[in-house]
Amino acid sequence: AQLTVAQIVTSALDGDEIVHVVAQAFGLDVEGHDKAGALGAIERFLQDEARAGRRCLLVVDECQNLQITALEELRMLSNFQLGSHPLLQSLLLGQPEFRRIVAKHPDLDQLRQRVIASHHLEALREDEVEGYVLHRLYHVGWQGKPALREGLLKEVFTRTGGIPRRVNQVMNRMLLL
């Protein structure tokens, strides 16, 4: 009730496109608006949410695909404030190359200065793969049927190296079969 979340999974977006995608992710109708109009709609929305006592979070996945101008626009969105209160917090997710882009690109100095936390998700250990898979299965209502054969999750670990995305892919395909 106190948080408004928008999520986008990016492709190779530029600065103008990301602004429109962010607006649409928050449910704003900005079709036909130029970038300035879309930014104005976003700012008004964020201010309205803050006045209603809600914080806004933007989750952006696959950030390694974004153009540098799009990353700069995401940084600029963090400038929106109501008084001294920031209106938007962003969570940027990406593959390891995203970390390298942010760390080394000369045009991203200001973005680097805004990063308050960073984390690299390591591969799961063998015992963690079992807990991870079972948690996901139980979360969607699995009650042991179909049964998982003995040694299956050890094999999943071996074949995926414990990388969560690969574990998800293998398990999804196996369950579809």
XYZ file of C-alpha atoms in Angstrom:
177
model
C 0.000 0.000 0.000
C 2.972 2.325 0.482
C 4.940 1.349 -2.609
C 4.198 1.733 -6.297
C 6.364 -0.547 -8.400
C 6.893 -0.579 -12.144
C 8.957 -3.201 -13.903
C 10.442 -3.155 -17.355
C 12.524 -5.687 -19.210
C 14.614 -3.744 -21.629
C 15.801 -4.305 -25.107
C 18.224 -2.014 -26.903
C 16.428 1.201 -25.971
C 17.794 4.704 -26.411
C 17.161 7.738 -24.213
C 13.875 8.800 -25.819
C 12.475 5.277 -25.856
C 13.298 4.515 -22.222
C 11.380 7.581 -21.033
C 8.239 6.394 -22.821
C 8.699 2.814 -21.609
C 9.058 4.009 -17.998
C 5.909 6.101 -18.310
C 3.979 3.166 -19.730
C 5.316 0.857 -17.003
C 3.734 3.159 -14.425
C 0.482 3.013 -16.393
C 0.724 6.487 -17.915
C -0.728 7.099 -21.366
C 2.013 8.986 -23.184
C 1.361 7.789 -26.711
C 1.924 10.692 -29.079
C 3.827 12.704 -26.447
C 7.341 13.882 -27.143
C 10.066 13.132 -24.607
C 9.441 16.347 -22.669
C 5.732 15.571 -22.427
C 6.429 12.041 -21.231
C 8.886 13.341 -18.633
C 6.297 15.848 -17.434
C 3.717 13.076 -17.058
C 6.189 10.956 -15.099
C 7.093 13.829 -12.775
C 3.427 14.673 -12.077
C 2.687 11.004 -11.405
C 5.632 10.666 -9.009
C 4.608 13.839 -7.170
C 1.022 12.592 -6.851
C 2.243 9.285 -5.473
C 4.488 11.056 -2.939
C 1.618 13.277 -1.818
C -0.482 10.129 -1.335
C 2.261 8.701 0.910
C 3.595 6.157 -1.569
C 7.181 5.648 -2.664
C 7.911 4.666 -6.257
C 10.315 1.964 -7.339
C 11.361 1.279 -10.908
C 12.815 -2.184 -11.553
C 14.729 -2.370 -14.835
C 15.881 -5.800 -15.964
C 18.381 -6.676 -18.700
C 20.122 -3.300 -18.330
C 23.144 -4.537 -20.254
C 21.033 -4.041 -23.403
C 20.391 -0.340 -22.795
C 22.181 2.328 -24.749
C 24.275 4.792 -22.727
C 21.722 7.553 -23.406
C 19.013 5.386 -21.820
C 21.113 4.815 -18.710
C 21.636 8.565 -18.476
C 17.874 9.141 -18.720
C 17.306 6.666 -15.892
C 19.794 8.631 -13.818
C 18.014 11.860 -14.664
C 14.714 10.412 -13.403
C 16.329 10.211 -9.973
C 16.530 14.038 -9.997
C 12.756 14.367 -9.557
C 12.052 15.594 -6.038
C 9.213 16.983 -3.981
C 10.944 19.445 -1.706
C 14.030 17.533 -0.618
C 12.275 14.162 -0.965
C 13.450 12.010 -3.920
C 10.467 10.686 -5.858
C 11.900 7.605 -7.551
C 14.283 4.846 -6.650
C 15.567 2.538 -9.373
C 16.770 -1.031 -9.159
C 18.910 -1.859 -12.189
C 19.466 -5.538 -12.951
C 21.726 -6.972 -15.593
C 24.205 -9.568 -16.680
C 27.882 -9.227 -15.639
C 28.631 -7.049 -18.682
C 26.306 -4.392 -17.218
C 28.600 -4.048 -14.208
C 31.566 -3.587 -16.565
C 29.688 -0.958 -18.621
C 28.802 1.065 -15.524
C 32.302 0.735 -14.057
C 34.252 1.732 -17.155
C 32.191 3.948 -19.447
C 33.413 7.558 -19.202
C 29.923 9.011 -19.756
C 28.486 7.230 -16.705
C 30.390 9.023 -13.939
C 27.226 10.644 -12.579
C 25.352 7.336 -12.646
C 28.171 5.674 -10.692
C 27.909 8.442 -8.090
C 24.208 7.648 -7.592
C 24.686 3.943 -6.931
C 23.961 3.285 -3.266
C 24.247 -0.503 -3.369
C 25.601 -3.094 -5.755
C 25.476 -6.859 -5.663
C 26.636 -9.665 -7.906
C 24.546 -12.813 -7.619
C 26.931 -15.753 -7.456
C 26.090 -19.239 -8.632
C 24.205 -21.369 -6.118
C 25.947 -24.185 -4.273
C 24.643 -27.716 -4.816
C 22.665 -27.700 -1.561
C 21.187 -24.307 -2.443
C 19.908 -25.521 -5.830
C 17.669 -28.062 -4.107
C 16.254 -25.479 -1.704
C 15.814 -22.958 -4.512
C 13.947 -25.367 -6.801
C 11.757 -26.739 -4.021
C 10.902 -23.238 -2.830
C 9.810 -22.233 -6.328
C 7.778 -25.409 -6.761
C 6.007 -25.065 -3.426
C 5.356 -21.375 -4.141
C 3.239 -22.345 -7.164
C 1.334 -25.046 -5.294
C 3.415 -28.150 -6.012
C 2.754 -30.878 -3.440
C 5.204 -33.534 -4.560
C 3.416 -34.534 -7.758
C 4.963 -35.143 -10.128
C 7.689 -36.589 -7.941
C 11.283 -35.624 -8.600
C 13.482 -38.658 -9.097
C 16.386 -39.246 -6.749
C 19.497 -37.390 -7.905
C 17.621 -35.066 -10.267
C 18.498 -31.852 -8.469
C 22.147 -32.890 -8.186
C 22.126 -33.368 -11.968
C 20.452 -29.977 -12.420
C 23.281 -28.429 -10.390
C 25.921 -30.232 -12.441
C 24.394 -29.202 -15.777
C 23.718 -25.573 -14.817
C 26.716 -24.768 -12.654
C 24.217 -23.429 -10.120
C 23.462 -20.323 -12.188
C 19.882 -19.421 -11.228
C 18.812 -18.424 -14.744
C 20.037 -21.758 -16.098
C 18.404 -23.661 -13.223
C 15.120 -21.930 -14.087
C 15.476 -22.780 -17.777
C 16.218 -26.454 -17.140
C 13.421 -26.834 -14.609
C 10.912 -25.024 -16.818
C 11.739 -27.239 -19.799
C 11.709 -30.395 -17.693
C 8.325 -29.583 -16.194
C 6.895 -28.770 -19.617
C 8.051 -32.174 -20.852
